[in-house]
């Protein structure tokens, strides 16, 4: 699929022609469908600007809820030192003791995914088979080329950093439930 992103005047012309499907819980993403049944997301890609900057419309192959299931997993926050940068937050999965759960992230935007290799009798080498034809629900890129292991790789301030797993602080009193996309 060719990535189609509308900004400025193109955005202004297209937006009134769309029918709203729903918004995400944060309110920053709104999903639409057009008269030709094409799916779109309105997003604010420049979150560093006041109010998220100017919005854009990005065409989707499918809505995120059509590609993946969503589950809650318990994660522990750990802080890493990577390339001399201290206290980079990362999440380490704590759920599923005894299961072969692996975490991944999109190297472009940092969106997290979990794959359960034991329950689905899937070999880790079959990861590519799990993501064929699937696109990141956050940035829209093809997961077969953008998925990397996590927290071995962490997206921090828009850059992909290779984590050498030097942990600044090991023990935290709490863990948190986080909703993430599951690959299978």
CSV table of C-alpha atoms in Angstrom, one decimal:
chain,number,residue,atom,x,y,z
A,1,UNK,CA,0.0,0.0,0.0
A,2,UNK,CA,1.2,3.5,-0.9
A,3,UNK,CA,1.3,5.7,2.2
A,4,UNK,CA,-1.2,8.5,1.7
A,5,UNK,CA,-1.0,11.5,4.1
A,6,UNK,CA,-3.0,14.6,3.7
A,7,UNK,CA,-2.0,17.9,5.3
A,8,UNK,CA,-2.8,21.6,4.8
A,9,UNK,CA,-5.3,22.3,2.0
A,10,UNK,CA,-5.6,18.6,1.1
A,11,UNK,CA,-6.6,17.9,4.7
A,12,UNK,CA,-9.1,20.8,4.7
A,13,UNK,CA,-10.8,19.6,1.5
A,14,UNK,CA,-11.0,15.9,2.6
A,15,UNK,CA,-12.0,16.2,6.3
A,16,UNK,CA,-15.6,17.5,5.7
A,17,UNK,CA,-16.2,14.5,3.4
A,18,UNK,CA,-15.4,11.9,6.0
A,19,UNK,CA,-17.8,10.1,8.4
A,20,UNK,CA,-16.5,9.6,12.0
A,21,UNK,CA,-16.2,6.0,13.2
A,22,UNK,CA,-14.8,6.7,16.7
A,23,UNK,CA,-12.0,8.3,18.7
A,24,UNK,CA,-9.4,6.5,20.8
A,25,UNK,CA,-9.4,6.9,24.6
A,26,UNK,CA,-6.7,9.7,24.5
A,27,UNK,CA,-8.7,11.8,22.1
A,28,UNK,CA,-5.7,12.4,19.9
A,29,UNK,CA,-6.7,9.8,17.2
A,30,UNK,CA,-10.0,10.0,15.4
A,31,UNK,CA,-11.0,7.3,12.9
A,32,UNK,CA,-13.0,8.0,9.8
A,33,UNK,CA,-14.4,6.3,6.6
A,34,UNK,CA,-15.0,8.0,3.3
A,35,UNK,CA,-17.7,7.5,0.6
A,36,UNK,CA,-15.4,4.9,-1.1
A,37,UNK,CA,-15.0,2.9,2.1
A,38,UNK,CA,-11.4,4.0,2.5
A,39,UNK,CA,-10.3,4.2,6.1
A,40,UNK,CA,-8.5,7.2,7.6
A,41,UNK,CA,-7.1,8.4,10.9
A,42,UNK,CA,-6.8,12.0,12.0
A,43,UNK,CA,-3.7,12.4,14.0
A,44,UNK,CA,-1.3,15.1,15.4
A,45,UNK,CA,2.2,14.0,14.4
A,46,UNK,CA,4.0,17.0,15.9
A,47,UNK,CA,3.2,16.4,19.6
A,48,UNK,CA,6.2,18.6,20.5
A,49,UNK,CA,4.2,21.7,19.3
A,50,UNK,CA,1.6,23.4,21.4
A,51,UNK,CA,-1.8,21.6,21.0
A,52,UNK,CA,-0.1,18.8,19.0
A,53,UNK,CA,0.6,21.0,15.9
A,54,UNK,CA,-1.4,20.8,12.7
A,55,UNK,CA,-3.5,17.7,12.2
A,56,UNK,CA,-3.1,15.3,9.3
A,57,UNK,CA,-5.2,12.5,7.7
A,58,UNK,CA,-3.5,9.2,7.0
A,59,UNK,CA,-5.1,6.5,5.0
A,60,UNK,CA,-5.2,3.1,6.7
A,61,UNK,CA,-5.4,-0.4,5.3
A,62,UNK,CA,-7.6,-1.4,8.3
A,63,UNK,CA,-8.6,0.1,11.6
A,64,UNK,CA,-6.3,-1.1,14.4
A,65,UNK,CA,-9.1,-3.1,16.0
A,66,UNK,CA,-9.5,-5.1,12.8
A,67,UNK,CA,-5.8,-6.2,12.7
A,68,UNK,CA,-5.0,-7.1,16.2
A,69,UNK,CA,-6.6,-8.1,19.4
A,70,UNK,CA,-5.9,-6.0,22.5
A,71,UNK,CA,-4.9,-7.6,25.9
A,72,UNK,CA,-3.7,-6.4,29.2
A,73,UNK,CA,-0.3,-7.4,30.4
A,74,UNK,CA,1.5,-6.5,33.6
A,75,UNK,CA,4.7,-4.6,33.0
A,76,UNK,CA,7.4,-3.3,35.3
A,77,UNK,CA,9.1,0.0,34.5
A,78,UNK,CA,12.9,-0.1,34.4
A,79,UNK,CA,15.2,2.7,33.5
A,80,UNK,CA,18.2,2.1,31.2
A,81,UNK,CA,21.3,3.9,30.3
A,82,UNK,CA,21.8,3.8,26.5
A,83,UNK,CA,24.5,5.6,24.6
A,84,UNK,CA,25.3,7.7,27.6
A,85,UNK,CA,21.7,8.8,28.1
A,86,UNK,CA,20.6,8.1,31.7
A,87,UNK,CA,17.1,7.1,32.9
A,88,UNK,CA,15.5,6.1,29.6
A,89,UNK,CA,12.2,4.5,30.7
A,90,UNK,CA,11.4,1.0,29.4
A,91,UNK,CA,8.7,-1.5,30.1
A,92,UNK,CA,9.6,-5.1,31.0
A,93,UNK,CA,6.8,-7.7,30.8
A,94,UNK,CA,6.0,-9.4,34.0
A,95,UNK,CA,2.7,-11.2,33.0
A,96,UNK,CA,2.5,-14.8,31.9
A,97,UNK,CA,5.0,-16.5,34.1
A,98,UNK,CA,5.9,-19.8,32.5
A,99,UNK,CA,4.7,-18.6,29.1
A,100,UNK,CA,6.9,-17.8,26.2
A,101,UNK,CA,5.8,-14.1,25.8
A,102,UNK,CA,8.0,-11.8,23.8
A,103,UNK,CA,7.7,-8.0,23.4
A,104,UNK,CA,8.4,-6.1,20.3
A,105,UNK,CA,8.0,-2.5,19.2
A,106,UNK,CA,7.7,-0.6,16.0
A,107,UNK,CA,11.1,1.0,15.3
A,108,UNK,CA,9.5,4.1,13.8
A,109,UNK,CA,7.1,5.1,16.6
A,110,UNK,CA,7.7,2.8,19.6
A,111,UNK,CA,4.2,1.2,19.7
A,112,UNK,CA,4.4,-2.1,21.7
A,113,UNK,CA,3.3,-5.5,20.7
A,114,UNK,CA,3.3,-8.9,22.5
A,115,UNK,CA,3.5,-12.3,20.9
A,116,UNK,CA,2.7,-15.6,22.7
A,117,UNK,CA,4.9,-18.3,21.2
A,118,UNK,CA,3.9,-21.1,23.5
A,119,UNK,CA,0.1,-20.9,23.4
A,120,UNK,CA,0.0,-20.7,19.6
A,121,UNK,CA,2.7,-23.3,19.1
A,122,UNK,CA,4.6,-20.8,17.0
A,123,UNK,CA,8.4,-20.8,16.6
A,124,UNK,CA,10.0,-17.4,17.1
A,125,UNK,CA,11.3,-17.7,13.6
A,126,UNK,CA,7.7,-17.5,12.4
A,127,UNK,CA,7.4,-13.9,13.7
A,128,UNK,CA,7.5,-12.7,10.1
A,129,UNK,CA,4.5,-14.9,9.3
A,130,UNK,CA,2.5,-13.4,12.1
A,131,UNK,CA,3.0,-9.8,10.8
A,132,UNK,CA,2.6,-10.3,7.0
A,133,UNK,CA,0.1,-7.8,5.7
A,134,UNK,CA,-0.2,-6.0,9.1
A,135,UNK,CA,0.6,-2.4,9.7
A,136,UNK,CA,1.4,-0.5,12.8
A,137,UNK,CA,-1.8,1.0,14.2
A,138,UNK,CA,0.1,4.1,15.4
A,139,UNK,CA,2.3,5.1,12.4
A,140,UNK,CA,0.9,2.9,9.6
A,141,UNK,CA,4.2,1.4,8.6
A,142,UNK,CA,4.5,-2.3,7.5
A,143,UNK,CA,5.4,-4.4,10.6
A,144,UNK,CA,7.3,-6.9,8.5
A,145,UNK,CA,10.0,-4.3,8.1
A,146,UNK,CA,9.6,-2.2,11.2
A,147,UNK,CA,9.1,-4.7,14.1
A,148,UNK,CA,12.1,-5.1,16.4
A,149,UNK,CA,12.6,-6.8,19.8
A,150,UNK,CA,11.9,-4.8,22.9
A,151,UNK,CA,13.4,-3.6,25.2
A,152,UNK,CA,16.5,-4.6,23.2
A,153,UNK,CA,15.5,-1.6,21.1
A,154,UNK,CA,13.8,1.4,22.6
A,155,UNK,CA,12.4,4.4,20.7
A,156,UNK,CA,13.3,7.5,22.8
A,157,UNK,CA,12.5,11.0,21.7
A,158,UNK,CA,11.9,9.9,18.1
A,159,UNK,CA,15.2,7.9,17.8
A,160,UNK,CA,15.7,4.1,17.8
A,161,UNK,CA,18.3,3.2,20.4
A,162,UNK,CA,20.0,-0.1,20.7
A,163,UNK,CA,19.7,-1.1,24.4
A,164,UNK,CA,22.7,-2.7,26.0
A,165,UNK,CA,20.5,-3.5,29.0
A,166,UNK,CA,22.5,-1.5,31.5
A,167,UNK,CA,19.7,-1.0,34.1
A,168,UNK,CA,19.9,2.1,36.3
A,169,UNK,CA,17.4,0.9,38.8
A,170,UNK,CA,16.3,-2.7,39.1
A,171,UNK,CA,13.6,-2.8,41.7
A,172,UNK,CA,10.3,-0.8,41.7
A,173,UNK,CA,7.5,-1.2,44.2
A,174,UNK,CA,4.8,-1.3,41.6
A,175,UNK,CA,4.0,-2.7,38.3
A,176,UNK,CA,1.3,-1.5,35.9
A,177,UNK,CA,-1.2,-3.1,33.7
A,178,UNK,CA,-0.8,-1.8,30.2
A,179,UNK,CA,-3.0,-2.5,27.2
A,180,UNK,CA,-1.0,-3.6,24.2
A,181,UNK,CA,-1.6,-5.1,20.8
A,182,UNK,CA,-1.1,-8.9,20.5
A,183,UNK,CA,0.4,-10.3,17.3
A,184,UNK,CA,-1.4,-13.6,17.5
